[in-house]
């Protein structure tokens, strides 16, 4: 297939001219679940600008510029293109971002949402609302941008499901209801108010109607006053023109407005009347020339069915039956033309597409709705601007006056040189340096080439060179490089040939090539100094270079912009400057921006909050090179990958291994491909490593043979240690599930709690939302403990620490009689002073962090363990020093030189170190006193599949230890929606196997959902008579948990002869009772 673009209809000059007028700019992204048709729709819009041929729209997938995107038919990166759209009254510039729908790349969606003011949400009418539809609606709501709904693949209702227009209408209404339900859930309070208002309005309206005529709603003259209430923004409602019905593949789309205009003159109704009644329970009485409601009740067809769907259905029917006469009639009545070429094919589709796309051109419908619904960049809502100003620590109100004044620059969106430049970079995109426009070879026109050729030949003849030589030289001119701008940086081999272009939005001012500007670090805080002071500060520190991190809260770096570009999908267009309101590319920032950043000409600008944190890197691989000499290239490539990918994490482990953490199998594949490209050397990746967790459970009541276990001798539950300096006693218990859940779900509140406890900030420094979130969490934590019964309730003020990393889902609880320690919540909320803490208090919590970071089974982090400190005795000062002396005498030759105060200090240092290691060991022993279990990561798996392929789906799930959670039939009873859980360990190759076994009908969507306990005891061996009878003396059946533990330990180079001897289960003296 040729990908040669047609001659461009829209010139760069035109685009740059439009860029200067913010009121005609729209920044919009396309969001949806995977495969719902984003890139296909983008193709049609791009074709309208002549960038690709209209015939290839839908098959070319222009925005999928990567080779792997084209091969797999899946978008993996968000990319932007600038388009022009003109309607009858004015010209518009639309910056359109196509985003990936696959959950592995959801962070790319965040990068798109941050730069846009509106979003086109696509829903496949057959698949309906899917998990990523929920996710993107939430992102739109959080980003406070304006959505537009496209119900796509309408053709499937006709050609695949063979629905009647009535059934199709019913299905569309249900779908719309479902989408609105999700939005309503997020906007609950706003919607309730809007609904109340609407209800009030409706009652009055109906009463008025009843006075005159029982149920007339509109006659040919009625025009309803436009009630642009807030609900218009919250709901998707066809009458508000924010719902588009489309078939991207067949190139058509319409809104209610399209048909209101189409039928207004034909039926003699006002456009406005039709706009209100074409969707809904209305029907027309042609004799009376009036529109009535209650169509269903009266057995009438609603207008939407009668005027819209039936007409579309009849075009499809005529085309598929190749009824030429009918087609000609349709063409005449619609005023469209069919070329001879379109009618020549055996396949009826070209003719159908030609008619439909002329009648209801998709690009016109979508682009005009975007221009109508999405706000221009110079009318950003207050809410949106304020949310941009809200960082982790501060809201708009907390900024100094000078910073607050920048809000006006956002709303003005002026390109004037007096306005500060404010740019947000949402990601860094790697380009081959040779492909950047300033370095690109340019194609000369044939005339230019002929002149040059003659010139060369003439010169060559002059010096009497050989003829063949002349031809060679002339040939080289076919692709002469542009002479003017020399590449600023020398090309290096391998990794050196990559240049990063920032994917950004300019909110204020004009960004120019060669401009000096500040890149603001995430911690940059303009509150503490004036602009002049800040600038002096940076100027003074210029000589030292680097990001400044002291004194005035300045975290900024002065840089020079290399070039600015207009983003054109796979291409970049070099321009001199980009004014406010546009999406742009910037080069020259790669040294100072890793993933995202704020760039501004003023240090008074706050650093906008970073995008949503990357998701849990659930699949990891260790990467290496076959030749050790290539390691340098690998390390450089890893740095580039970390910069280029918003969702990858690159770690260097203690073992020296380089590890990639990725969001899923597909993401992993893409990362490895990119890595190899960056490194230009072969890369070896280990088998994917899936993380595990460890936990403890309550001692089981039944053994493997289902016999009740009776412990005649109570197993020891305490672990203690007595050292010369101190003695410790711990025990462990599984935490209630509700508490574990609470801890896992409140990671942001826990991080803030930790910052308060480390005295990095005070409660007053938190922004109100963060503060109330933390307070809510603390309240909920305490009440949940109380709800779990009196045993847990009494510990609510005894929490010593959380772990691992002080934010995990394990809890350290203080039960020491002689140490009344304030709880972490009291300390964080300022109800208790840190002075109350006993010396070396943090060492115990440190030991707890270490113990919970690596469990006894496979050194994997723990979840759901409560550790109780029963005893912590510090021996008296004199004994203490004496003991310390003894320790030091034994340990150190130089000890005699230490005395007095010095000795006391070193004593505490020694005690602190010893306390950490002793508490770590003792806590581990206490944990081992309980039955230890492994936990595996689980995916939630959503599949929609037709009933005949249901068996195949079950078979694949069963083989991979999948569990069906829920199974529903779709509304039209043609397919099943299955929700299952699947161990991540079993997920490799799952999607391709499922597609293979269901002939591509089922596309499972995998999202990490939870950690599940593997109930099997890894240290189990048959002990009772019954167990031996059932399983043999040495257990013939495979112990799955043990197998997993051994596999992890082997991978980590740990001994595989581990033993958890202390387990209560194992120490029992077993006697049986029925
Ligand atoms: N029948 C039908 N198929 C469509 C329509 N639009 C898109 N498709 C098909 O749906 C599949 C997915 O289309 P894409 O445009 O790649 O979907 P996407 O939303 O960009 O997918 P991701 O980027 O991977 O999330 C392709 O096979 C398209 O041909 C439509 O209107 N009708
Ligand atoms: Mg796509």
Coordinates of N, CA and C in Angstrom, one line a residue, residues 218-377:
X218 N -44.0 20.6 19.9 CA -43.5 21.7 19.0 C -44.4 21.7 17.7
X219 N -44.7 22.9 17.3 CA -45.3 22.9 16.0 C -44.3 23.6 15.0
X220 N -44.7 23.9 13.8 CA -43.7 24.3 12.8 C -43.1 25.7 13.1
X221 N -43.7 26.4 14.1 CA -43.2 27.7 14.3 C -42.5 27.9 15.7
X222 N -42.7 26.8 16.5 CA -42.1 27.0 17.9 C -40.6 27.0 17.9
X223 N -40.1 27.9 18.7 CA -38.7 27.9 19.0 C -38.5 27.9 20.5
X224 N -37.9 27.0 21.0 CA -37.7 26.9 22.4 C -36.6 27.8 22.8
X225 N -36.7 28.5 23.9 CA -35.6 29.4 24.3 C -34.5 28.5 24.8
X226 N -33.3 28.9 24.5 CA -32.1 28.1 24.7 C -31.7 28.0 26.2
X227 N -32.0 27.0 26.8 CA -31.6 26.9 28.3 C -30.2 26.2 28.4
X228 N -29.2 27.1 28.3 CA -27.9 26.5 28.4 C -27.5 26.3 29.8
X229 N -28.2 25.4 30.4 CA -27.9 25.1 31.9 C -26.6 24.3 32.0
X230 N -26.2 24.2 33.2 CA -24.9 23.5 33.5 C -25.0 22.1 33.1
X231 N -26.2 21.5 33.0 CA -26.4 20.1 32.7 C -25.8 19.8 31.3
X232 N -25.8 20.8 30.4 CA -25.3 20.6 29.1 C -23.9 20.2 29.1
X233 N -23.2 20.7 30.1 CA -21.8 20.3 30.1 C -21.5 19.0 30.8
X234 N -22.5 18.6 31.7 CA -22.3 17.4 32.5 C -22.8 16.1 31.7
X235 N -23.9 16.2 31.1 CA -24.5 15.1 30.4 C -24.0 15.0 28.9
X236 N -24.1 13.8 28.4 CA -24.0 13.6 27.0 C -25.4 13.6 26.5
X237 N -25.8 14.5 25.7 CA -27.2 14.5 25.2 C -27.2 14.9 23.8
X238 N -27.8 14.1 22.9 CA -27.7 14.4 21.4 C -28.3 15.8 21.2
X239 N -29.3 16.3 21.9 CA -29.8 17.6 21.6 C -28.9 18.7 22.0
X240 N -27.8 18.4 22.8 CA -26.8 19.4 23.1 C -25.7 19.4 22.1
X241 N -25.8 18.6 21.1 CA -24.8 18.5 20.0 C -23.5 17.9 20.5
X242 N -23.5 17.3 21.7 CA -22.2 16.7 22.2 C -22.2 15.2 22.0
X243 N -23.1 14.6 21.2 CA -23.1 13.2 20.9 C -23.1 13.1 19.4
X244 N -22.1 12.3 18.9 CA -22.0 12.1 17.5 C -22.2 10.6 17.2
X245 N -23.0 10.3 16.2 CA -23.2 8.9 15.8 C -22.4 8.6 14.6
X246 N -21.5 7.6 14.6 CA -20.5 7.5 13.5 C -20.2 6.1 13.1
X247 N -19.7 6.0 11.9 CA -19.0 4.8 11.4 C -17.7 5.3 10.8
X248 N -16.7 5.3 11.6 CA -15.4 5.8 11.2 C -14.9 5.1 9.9
X249 N -15.1 3.8 9.9 CA -14.6 3.0 8.8 C -15.3 3.3 7.5
X250 N -16.6 3.6 7.6 CA -17.4 4.0 6.4 C -17.4 5.5 6.1
X251 N -16.7 6.2 7.0 CA -16.5 7.6 6.7 C -17.7 8.5 6.9
X252 N -18.7 8.1 7.8 CA -19.8 9.0 8.0 C -20.1 9.2 9.5
X253 N -20.7 10.4 9.8 CA -21.1 10.7 11.1 C -22.1 11.8 11.1
X254 N -22.9 11.8 12.1 CA -23.9 12.9 12.2 C -24.2 13.3 13.7
X255 N -24.6 14.5 13.8 CA -25.2 14.9 15.1 C -26.6 15.2 14.9
X256 N -27.3 15.5 15.9 CA -28.7 15.8 15.8 C -28.9 17.1 14.9
X257 N -27.9 18.0 15.1 CA -27.9 19.3 14.4 C -27.8 19.0 12.9
X258 N -27.0 18.0 12.5 CA -26.8 17.7 11.0 C -28.2 17.4 10.4
X259 N -29.0 16.6 11.1 CA -30.3 16.2 10.6 C -31.3 17.3 10.8
X260 N -31.2 18.1 11.8 CA -32.1 19.2 12.1 C -32.1 20.1 10.9
X261 N -30.8 20.4 10.5 CA -30.6 21.3 9.3 C -31.1 20.7 8.0
X262 N -30.9 19.4 7.9 CA -31.2 18.6 6.7 C -32.8 18.6 6.5
X263 N -33.5 18.4 7.6 CA -34.9 18.2 7.5 C -35.7 19.5 7.7
X264 N -35.1 20.5 8.3 CA -35.9 21.7 8.6 C -36.6 22.2 7.4
X265 N -35.9 22.4 6.3 CA -36.6 22.9 5.1 C -37.5 21.9 4.5
X266 N -37.1 20.6 4.5 CA -37.9 19.6 3.9 C -39.2 19.4 4.6
X267 N -39.2 19.5 5.9 CA -40.5 19.3 6.7 C -41.1 20.6 7.1
X268 N -40.4 21.7 6.9 CA -41.0 23.0 7.3 C -41.0 23.3 8.8
X269 N -40.1 22.6 9.5 CA -39.9 22.9 10.9 C -38.7 23.9 11.1
X270 N -38.8 24.5 12.3 CA -37.6 25.3 12.6 C -36.5 24.4 13.0
X271 N -35.2 24.8 12.7 CA -34.1 23.9 13.1 C -34.0 23.7 14.6
X272 N -34.3 24.8 15.3 CA -34.2 24.7 16.8 C -35.2 23.7 17.3
X273 N -36.4 23.6 16.7 CA -37.5 22.7 17.2 C -37.0 21.3 16.9
X274 N -36.5 21.1 15.7 CA -36.0 19.7 15.4 C -34.8 19.3 16.3
X275 N -34.0 20.2 16.6 CA -32.8 19.9 17.4 C -33.3 19.4 18.8
X276 N -34.4 19.9 19.3 CA -34.9 19.4 20.6 C -35.7 18.1 20.5
X277 N -36.1 17.8 19.3 CA -37.1 16.6 19.2 C -36.6 15.4 18.4
X278 N -35.5 15.6 17.7 CA -35.0 14.5 16.9 C -34.6 13.3 17.7
X279 N -34.1 13.6 18.9 CA -33.7 12.5 19.8 C -34.7 12.5 20.9
X280 N -35.3 11.4 21.3 CA -36.2 11.3 22.3 C -37.5 10.7 21.9
X281 N -38.5 10.8 22.8 CA -39.8 10.1 22.6 C -40.8 11.0 21.8
X282 N -40.3 11.5 20.7 CA -41.2 12.4 19.9 C -41.5 11.9 18.5
X283 N -42.7 12.2 18.0 CA -43.1 11.8 16.7 C -43.7 12.9 16.0
X284 N -43.8 12.8 14.6 CA -44.3 13.9 13.9 C -45.7 13.5 13.3
X285 N -46.6 14.4 13.3 CA -47.8 14.2 12.6 C -47.8 15.2 11.4
X286 N -47.6 14.6 10.2 CA -47.4 15.4 9.0 C -48.6 16.2 8.7
X287 N -49.8 15.6 8.9 CA -51.1 16.3 8.5 C -51.2 17.6 9.3
X288 N -51.0 17.4 10.6 CA -51.1 18.6 11.5 C -49.9 19.5 11.5
X289 N -48.8 18.9 10.9 CA -47.5 19.6 10.9 C -47.0 20.0 12.3
X290 N -47.2 19.0 13.1 CA -46.8 19.2 14.5 C -46.1 18.0 15.1
X291 N -45.3 18.3 16.1 CA -44.5 17.2 16.7 C -45.1 16.9 18.1
X292 N -45.4 15.7 18.4 CA -46.0 15.3 19.7 C -45.0 14.4 20.4
X293 N -45.2 14.3 21.8 CA -44.4 13.4 22.5 C -45.1 12.1 22.8
X294 N -44.5 11.3 23.7 CA -45.1 9.9 24.0 C -45.2 9.0 22.8
X295 N -44.2 9.0 21.9 CA -44.3 8.2 20.7 C -44.4 6.7 21.0
X296 N -43.7 6.2 21.9 CA -43.7 4.8 22.2 C -45.1 4.4 22.7
X297 N -45.6 5.2 23.6 CA -46.9 4.9 24.2 C -48.0 4.8 23.1
X298 N -47.9 5.7 22.1 CA -48.9 5.7 21.1 C -48.6 4.8 19.9
X299 N -47.6 4.0 20.1 CA -47.2 3.1 19.0 C -46.6 3.7 17.8
X300 N -46.1 4.9 18.0 CA -45.5 5.7 16.8 C -44.0 5.5 16.8
X301 N -43.4 5.7 15.7 CA -41.9 5.6 15.6 C -41.3 7.0 16.1
X302 N -40.3 7.0 16.9 CA -39.7 8.2 17.3 C -39.0 8.8 16.1
X303 N -38.9 10.2 16.1 CA -38.3 10.9 14.9 C -36.9 10.3 14.6
X304 N -36.2 10.0 15.6 CA -34.8 9.5 15.4 C -34.8 8.2 14.5
X305 N -35.8 7.4 14.8 CA -35.9 6.1 14.0 C -36.5 6.4 12.6
X306 N -37.5 7.2 12.6 CA -38.2 7.4 11.3 C -37.4 8.3 10.4
X307 N -36.8 9.4 10.9 CA -36.2 10.3 9.9 C -34.7 10.0 9.7
X308 N -34.1 9.4 10.8 CA -32.6 9.2 10.7 C -32.2 7.8 10.4
X309 N -32.5 6.9 11.4 CA -32.0 5.5 11.2 C -32.6 4.8 10.0
X310 N -33.9 5.0 9.8 CA -34.5 4.3 8.6 C -33.8 4.7 7.3
X311 N -33.5 5.9 7.2 CA -32.8 6.4 6.0 C -31.5 5.8 5.8
X312 N -30.7 5.8 6.9 CA -29.4 5.2 6.9 C -29.5 3.7 6.5
X313 N -30.4 3.0 7.2 CA -30.6 1.6 7.0 C -30.9 1.3 5.5
X314 N -31.7 2.2 4.9 CA -32.1 1.9 3.5 C -30.9 2.1 2.6
X315 N -30.0 3.1 2.9 CA -28.8 3.2 2.0 C -28.0 1.9 2.1
X316 N -27.8 1.4 3.3 CA -27.0 0.2 3.5 C -27.7 -1.0 2.8
X317 N -29.0 -1.1 2.9 CA -29.7 -2.2 2.2 C -29.6 -2.1 0.7
X318 N -29.7 -0.9 0.2 CA -29.6 -0.8 -1.3 C -28.2 -1.1 -1.7
X319 N -27.3 -0.6 -1.0 CA -25.9 -0.9 -1.4 C -25.6 -2.4 -1.3
X320 N -26.0 -3.0 -0.2 CA -25.6 -4.4 -0.1 C -26.4 -5.3 -1.1
X321 N -27.6 -4.9 -1.5 CA -28.3 -5.7 -2.5 C -28.0 -5.3 -3.9
X322 N -27.1 -4.3 -4.0 CA -26.6 -3.8 -5.3 C -27.8 -3.4 -6.2
X323 N -28.8 -2.8 -5.5 CA -29.9 -2.3 -6.3 C -29.6 -0.9 -6.9
X324 N -29.2 -1.0 -8.2 CA -28.7 0.2 -8.8 C -29.7 1.3 -8.9
X325 N -30.9 0.9 -9.2 CA -32.0 1.8 -9.4 C -32.3 2.6 -8.1
X326 N -32.3 1.8 -7.0 CA -32.6 2.4 -5.7 C -31.4 3.3 -5.3
X327 N -30.2 2.9 -5.6 CA -29.0 3.7 -5.3 C -29.1 5.0 -6.0
X328 N -29.4 5.0 -7.3 CA -29.5 6.2 -8.1 C -30.5 7.2 -7.5
X329 N -31.7 6.6 -7.1 CA -32.7 7.4 -6.5 C -32.2 8.1 -5.2
X330 N -31.5 7.2 -4.4 CA -31.0 7.8 -3.1 C -30.0 8.9 -3.4
X331 N -29.1 8.6 -4.4 CA -28.1 9.6 -4.7 C -28.8 10.9 -5.1
X332 N -29.8 10.8 -5.9 CA -30.4 12.0 -6.4 C -31.1 12.8 -5.3
X333 N -31.8 12.0 -4.4 CA -32.5 12.7 -3.3 C -31.5 13.3 -2.3
X334 N -30.3 12.7 -2.2 CA -29.4 13.2 -1.2 C -28.4 14.3 -1.9
X335 N -28.5 14.3 -3.2 CA -27.7 15.3 -3.9 C -26.2 14.9 -3.9
X336 N -25.9 13.6 -3.9 CA -24.5 13.1 -4.0 C -24.3 12.4 -5.3
X337 N -23.0 12.3 -5.7 CA -22.7 11.6 -7.0 C -21.9 10.4 -6.7
X338 N -22.2 9.4 -7.5 CA -21.4 8.1 -7.5 C -20.5 8.1 -8.7
X339 N -19.2 7.9 -8.5 CA -18.4 7.8 -9.7 C -18.5 6.4 -10.3
X340 N -18.2 6.4 -11.6 CA -18.3 5.1 -12.3 C -17.4 4.1 -11.6
X341 N -16.2 4.6 -11.2 CA -15.2 3.6 -10.5 C -15.9 2.9 -9.3
X342 N -16.6 3.7 -8.5 CA -17.2 3.2 -7.3 C -18.2 2.1 -7.6
X343 N -18.9 2.2 -8.7 CA -19.9 1.2 -9.0 C -19.4 0.0 -9.7
X344 N -18.1 0.1 -10.1 CA -17.6 -1.1 -10.9 C -17.2 -2.3 -10.0
X345 N -16.9 -2.0 -8.8 CA -16.4 -3.1 -7.9 C -17.6 -4.1 -7.7
X346 N -17.1 -5.4 -7.4 CA -18.1 -6.4 -7.0 C -18.5 -6.1 -5.6
X347 N -17.5 -5.7 -4.8 CA -17.8 -5.4 -3.4 C -18.7 -4.1 -3.3
X348 N -19.8 -4.2 -2.6 CA -20.7 -3.0 -2.6 C -20.1 -1.8 -1.7
X349 N -19.1 -2.1 -0.9 CA -18.6 -1.2 0.1 C -18.1 0.2 -0.5
X350 N -17.3 0.2 -1.6 CA -16.9 1.5 -2.1 C -18.0 2.4 -2.5
X351 N -19.1 1.9 -3.1 CA -20.2 2.7 -3.4 C -20.9 3.2 -2.2
X352 N -21.0 2.3 -1.2 CA -21.7 2.7 0.1 C -20.9 3.8 0.8
X353 N -19.6 3.6 0.9 CA -18.7 4.6 1.6 C -18.8 5.9 0.8
X354 N -18.8 5.8 -0.5 CA -18.8 7.1 -1.3 C -20.1 7.8 -1.0
X355 N -21.3 7.1 -1.0 CA -22.5 7.8 -0.8 C -22.6 8.4 0.6
X356 N -22.3 7.5 1.6 CA -22.4 8.0 3.0 C -21.4 9.1 3.3
X357 N -20.2 9.0 2.8 CA -19.2 10.0 3.2 C -19.5 11.3 2.5
X358 N -20.2 11.3 1.4 CA -20.6 12.6 0.8 C -21.8 13.2 1.5
X359 N -22.7 12.3 1.9 CA -23.9 12.7 2.5 C -23.6 13.3 3.9
X360 N -22.9 12.4 4.7 CA -22.7 12.8 6.1 C -21.2 12.7 6.4
X361 N -20.4 13.7 5.8 CA -18.9 13.5 5.9 C -18.5 13.6 7.4
X362 N -17.7 12.6 7.8 CA -17.4 12.4 9.2 C -16.5 13.6 9.7
X363 N -15.6 14.0 8.8 CA -14.6 15.1 9.2 C -15.4 16.3 9.6
X364 N -16.3 16.7 8.7 CA -17.1 17.9 8.9 C -17.9 17.9 10.2
X365 N -18.5 16.7 10.4 CA -19.4 16.5 11.6 C -18.5 16.6 12.9
X366 N -17.4 15.8 12.9 CA -16.6 15.8 14.1 C -15.9 17.1 14.4
X367 N -15.3 17.7 13.3 CA -14.5 18.9 13.5 C -15.4 20.1 13.9
X368 N -16.6 20.1 13.3 CA -17.5 21.2 13.6 C -18.0 21.1 15.1
X369 N -18.3 19.8 15.5 CA -18.7 19.6 16.9 C -17.6 20.0 17.8
X370 N -16.3 19.6 17.5 CA -15.2 20.0 18.3 C -15.1 21.5 18.5
X371 N -15.2 22.2 17.4 CA -15.1 23.7 17.4 C -16.2 24.3 18.3
X372 N -17.4 23.6 18.2 CA -18.5 24.1 18.9 C -18.5 23.8 20.4
X373 N -18.0 22.6 20.8 CA -18.1 22.2 22.2 C -16.8 22.4 23.0
X374 N -15.7 22.2 22.4 CA -14.4 22.4 23.1 C -14.1 23.9 23.2
X375 N -13.8 24.3 24.5 CA -13.5 25.8 24.6 C -12.2 26.1 24.0
X376 N -12.1 27.3 23.5 CA -10.8 27.8 22.9 C -9.8 28.0 24.1
X377 N -8.5 28.1 23.8 CA -7.5 28.2 25.0 C -7.6 29.5 25.7

